[in-house]
PDB file of C-alpha atoms in Angstrom:
ATOM      1  CA  GLN A   1      38.465  71.945  14.485  1.00 86.00           C
ATOM      2  CA  VAL A   2      40.735  72.024  11.453  1.00 93.00           C
ATOM      3  CA  GLN A   3      43.958  70.096  11.098  1.00 96.00           C
ATOM      4  CA  LEU A   4      46.820  70.722   8.679  1.00 96.00           C
ATOM      5  CA  VAL A   5      49.276  67.895   8.071  1.00 96.00           C
ATOM      6  CA  GLU A   6      52.555  68.531   6.252  1.00 96.00           C
ATOM      7  CA  SER A   7      54.759  65.966   4.583  1.00 96.00           C
ATOM      8  CA  GLY A   8      57.734  65.788   2.243  1.00 97.00           C
ATOM      9  CA  GLY A   9      60.497  67.364   4.292  1.00 97.00           C
ATOM     10  CA  GLY A  10      63.914  65.811   4.579  1.00 97.00           C
ATOM     11  CA  LEU A  11      67.623  66.086   3.913  1.00 98.00           C
ATOM     12  CA  VAL A  12      68.845  67.000   0.437  1.00 98.00           C
ATOM     13  CA  GLN A  13      72.087  68.149  -1.145  1.00 98.00           C
ATOM     14  CA  PRO A  14      72.520  71.688  -2.470  1.00 98.00           C
ATOM     15  CA  GLY A  15      70.954  71.929  -5.902  1.00 98.00           C
ATOM     16  CA  GLY A  16      68.494  69.169  -5.109  1.00 98.00           C
ATOM     17  CA  SER A  17      64.714  69.233  -4.968  1.00 98.00           C
ATOM     18  CA  LEU A  18      61.915  68.503  -2.527  1.00 98.00           C
ATOM     19  CA  ARG A  19      58.146  68.612  -2.802  1.00 98.00           C
ATOM     20  CA  LEU A  20      56.165  69.528   0.293  1.00 98.00           C
ATOM     21  CA  SER A  21      52.492  68.700   0.705  1.00 98.00           C
ATOM     22  CA  CYS A  22      49.899  69.955   3.170  1.00 97.00           C
ATOM     23  CA  ALA A  23      46.387  68.580   3.484  1.00 96.00           C
ATOM     24  CA  ALA A  24      43.649  70.320   5.449  1.00 95.00           C
ATOM     25  CA  SER A  25      40.812  68.409   7.056  1.00 95.00           C
ATOM     26  CA  GLY A  26      38.002  69.056   9.513  1.00 93.00           C
ATOM     27  CA  SER A  27      35.149  71.541   9.716  1.00 89.00           C
ATOM     28  CA  ILE A  28      35.883  73.406   6.496  1.00 89.00           C
ATOM     29  CA  PHE A  29      33.378  75.342   4.467  1.00 88.00           C
ATOM     30  CA  SER A  30      36.064  76.546   2.080  1.00 90.00           C
ATOM     31  CA  ILE A  31      39.679  77.744   2.104  1.00 92.00           C
ATOM     32  CA  LYS A  32      40.440  81.263   0.907  1.00 92.00           C
ATOM     33  CA  ALA A  33      44.202  80.829   0.755  1.00 94.00           C
ATOM     34  CA  MET A  34      46.956  78.391   1.640  1.00 95.00           C
ATOM     35  CA  GLY A  35      50.631  79.059   2.010  1.00 96.00           C
ATOM     36  CA  TRP A  36      54.017  78.145   3.359  1.00 98.00           C
ATOM     37  CA  TYR A  37      56.164  79.894   5.944  1.00 98.00           C
ATOM     38  CA  ARG A  38      59.561  78.907   7.255  1.00 98.00           C
ATOM     39  CA  GLN A  39      61.641  79.559  10.336  1.00 98.00           C
ATOM     40  CA  ALA A  40      65.332  78.925  10.814  1.00 96.00           C
ATOM     41  CA  PRO A  41      66.862  78.719  14.315  1.00 91.00           C
ATOM     42  CA  GLY A  42      67.289  82.165  15.813  1.00 93.00           C
ATOM     43  CA  LYS A  43      65.402  83.867  13.002  1.00 95.00           C
ATOM     44  CA  GLN A  44      61.907  85.232  12.466  1.00 96.00           C
ATOM     45  CA  ARG A  45      59.269  83.193  10.710  1.00 96.00           C
ATOM     46  CA  GLU A  46      58.947  84.412   7.132  1.00 97.00           C
ATOM     47  CA  LEU A  47      56.527  83.996   4.276  1.00 97.00           C
ATOM     48  CA  VAL A  48      57.727  81.652   1.549  1.00 98.00           C
ATOM     49  CA  ALA A  49      54.742  81.491  -0.789  1.00 98.00           C
ATOM     50  CA  VAL A  50      50.960  81.760  -0.777  1.00 97.00           C
ATOM     51  CA  VAL A  51      48.209  80.848  -3.220  1.00 96.00           C
ATOM     52  CA  THR A  52      44.568  81.932  -3.104  1.00 94.00           C
ATOM     53  CA  SER A  53      41.532  79.903  -4.066  1.00 88.00           C
ATOM     54  CA  GLY A  54      41.456  81.902  -7.288  1.00 90.00           C
ATOM     55  CA  GLY A  55      45.008  80.913  -8.164  1.00 92.00           C
ATOM     56  CA  SER A  56      46.878  84.124  -7.385  1.00 96.00           C
ATOM     57  CA  THR A  57      50.379  83.516  -6.017  1.00 97.00           C
ATOM     58  CA  ASN A  58      52.989  85.464  -4.100  1.00 97.00           C
ATOM     59  CA  TYR A  59      56.594  84.481  -3.337  1.00 98.00           C
ATOM     60  CA  ALA A  60      59.382  85.687  -1.144  1.00 97.00           C
ATOM     61  CA  ALA A  61      62.122  87.292  -3.208  1.00 97.00           C
ATOM     62  CA  SER A  62      64.634  84.740  -1.947  1.00 97.00           C
ATOM     63  CA  VAL A  63      62.734  81.797  -3.458  1.00 98.00           C
ATOM     64  CA  LYS A  64      61.136  83.303  -6.543  1.00 97.00           C
ATOM     65  CA  GLY A  65      62.155  81.393  -9.640  1.00 97.00           C
ATOM     66  CA  ARG A  66      63.173  78.322  -7.637  1.00 98.00           C
ATOM     67  CA  PHE A  67      59.996  77.403  -5.733  1.00 98.00           C
ATOM     68  CA  THR A  68      56.514  76.844  -7.104  1.00 98.00           C
ATOM     69  CA  ILE A  69      53.342  76.766  -5.024  1.00 98.00           C
ATOM     70  CA  SER A  70      50.199  75.055  -6.242  1.00 96.00           C
ATOM     71  CA  ARG A  71      46.970  73.746  -4.781  1.00 94.00           C
ATOM     72  CA  ASP A  72      44.205  71.260  -5.376  1.00 92.00           C
ATOM     73  CA  ASN A  73      41.067  73.006  -4.162  1.00 86.00           C
ATOM     74  CA  ALA A  74      38.977  69.853  -4.340  1.00 88.00           C
ATOM     75  CA  LYS A  75      41.385  68.080  -1.979  1.00 91.00           C
ATOM     76  CA  ASN A  76      42.142  71.115   0.233  1.00 93.00           C
ATOM     77  CA  THR A  77      45.806  70.445  -0.390  1.00 95.00           C
ATOM     78  CA  VAL A  78      48.707  72.779  -1.125  1.00 96.00           C
ATOM     79  CA  TYR A  79      52.098  71.843  -2.543  1.00 97.00           C
ATOM     80  CA  LEU A  80      55.484  73.509  -2.605  1.00 98.00           C
ATOM     81  CA  GLN A  81      57.914  72.322  -5.256  1.00 98.00           C
ATOM     82  CA  MET A  82      61.397  73.398  -4.210  1.00 98.00           C
ATOM     83  CA  ASN A  83      64.162  73.254  -6.799  1.00 98.00           C
ATOM     84  CA  SER A  84      67.785  74.401  -6.781  1.00 98.00           C
ATOM     85  CA  LEU A  85      67.827  74.220  -3.010  1.00 98.00           C
ATOM     86  CA  LYS A  86      70.470  76.146  -1.099  1.00 98.00           C
ATOM     87  CA  PRO A  87      71.830  75.680   2.436  1.00 97.00           C
ATOM     88  CA  GLU A  88      70.107  78.919   3.418  1.00 96.00           C
ATOM     89  CA  ASP A  89      66.771  77.271   2.638  1.00 98.00           C
ATOM     90  CA  THR A  90      67.276  75.072   5.708  1.00 98.00           C
ATOM     91  CA  ALA A  91      64.385  75.687   8.103  1.00 98.00           C
ATOM     92  CA  VAL A  92      61.195  74.287   9.527  1.00 98.00           C
ATOM     93  CA  TYR A  93      58.482  74.834   6.950  1.00 98.00           C
ATOM     94  CA  TYR A  94      54.950  75.507   8.188  1.00 98.00           C
ATOM     95  CA  CYS A  95      51.735  75.169   6.265  1.00 97.00           C
ATOM     96  CA  ASN A  96      49.109  77.876   6.738  1.00 96.00           C
ATOM     97  CA  ALA A  97      45.471  78.042   5.713  1.00 95.00           C
ATOM     98  CA  ASP A  98      42.853  80.783   5.859  1.00 94.00           C
ATOM     99  CA  VAL A  99      39.832  78.596   6.507  1.00 92.00           C
ATOM    100  CA  VAL A 100      36.223  79.714   6.124  1.00 91.00           C
ATOM    101  CA  ILE A 101      34.407  77.854   8.899  1.00 87.00           C
ATOM    102  CA  THR A 102      31.033  79.573   8.432  1.00 86.00           C
ATOM    103  CA  LEU A 103      29.572  81.946   5.872  1.00 85.00           C
ATOM    104  CA  ARG A 104      30.585  84.875   8.091  1.00 87.00           C
ATOM    105  CA  ALA A 105      33.802  83.772   9.765  1.00 88.00           C
ATOM    106  CA  ASN A 106      37.265  82.544   8.889  1.00 90.00           C
ATOM    107  CA  VAL A 107      40.210  81.371  10.977  1.00 92.00           C
ATOM    108  CA  LEU A 108      43.940  81.021  10.331  1.00 94.00           C
ATOM    109  CA  TYR A 109      45.350  77.555  11.015  1.00 95.00           C
ATOM    110  CA  TRP A 110      48.922  76.288  11.131  1.00 97.00           C
ATOM    111  CA  GLY A 111      50.488  72.898  10.629  1.00 97.00           C
ATOM    112  CA  GLN A 112      53.067  71.403  12.971  1.00 97.00           C
ATOM    113  CA  GLY A 113      55.925  72.021  10.565  1.00 97.00           C
ATOM    114  CA  THR A 114      58.281  69.828   8.586  1.00 97.00           C
ATOM    115  CA  GLN A 115      62.074  70.062   8.661  1.00 98.00           C
ATOM    116  CA  VAL A 116      63.956  70.821   5.463  1.00 98.00           C
ATOM    117  CA  THR A 117      67.732  70.514   5.636  1.00 98.00           C
ATOM    118  CA  VAL A 118      69.979  71.352   2.696  1.00 98.00           C
ATOM    119  CA  SER A 119      73.524  70.168   3.254  1.00 96.00           C
ATOM    120  CA  SER A 120      76.353  68.275   1.598  1.00 91.00           C
TER     121      SER A 120
END
């Protein structure tokens, strides 16, 4: 079993910043990629950002230039620095990890989610 635990969500004013963290633990051989998704009420879950073990990154157009994803491979931890937050960024943010559990198999895992609310 693999567990992902998110932290860092909360309530901030427009223009403010938050830093989300997600740590993976359990039966992990390695992690190919880690990322963040978000889902607002009544909307589809969408990709926010992803980073591979090699350091390649990808961002949703709506957050590019404002959010930065990074990871500490040694700690199996991914971070999402969110700056210049807007009310439309309000959502539950979910951590995701593509975990290699054996030399020939990998599994996608999800965290429980952390609420981010941007409001005056």
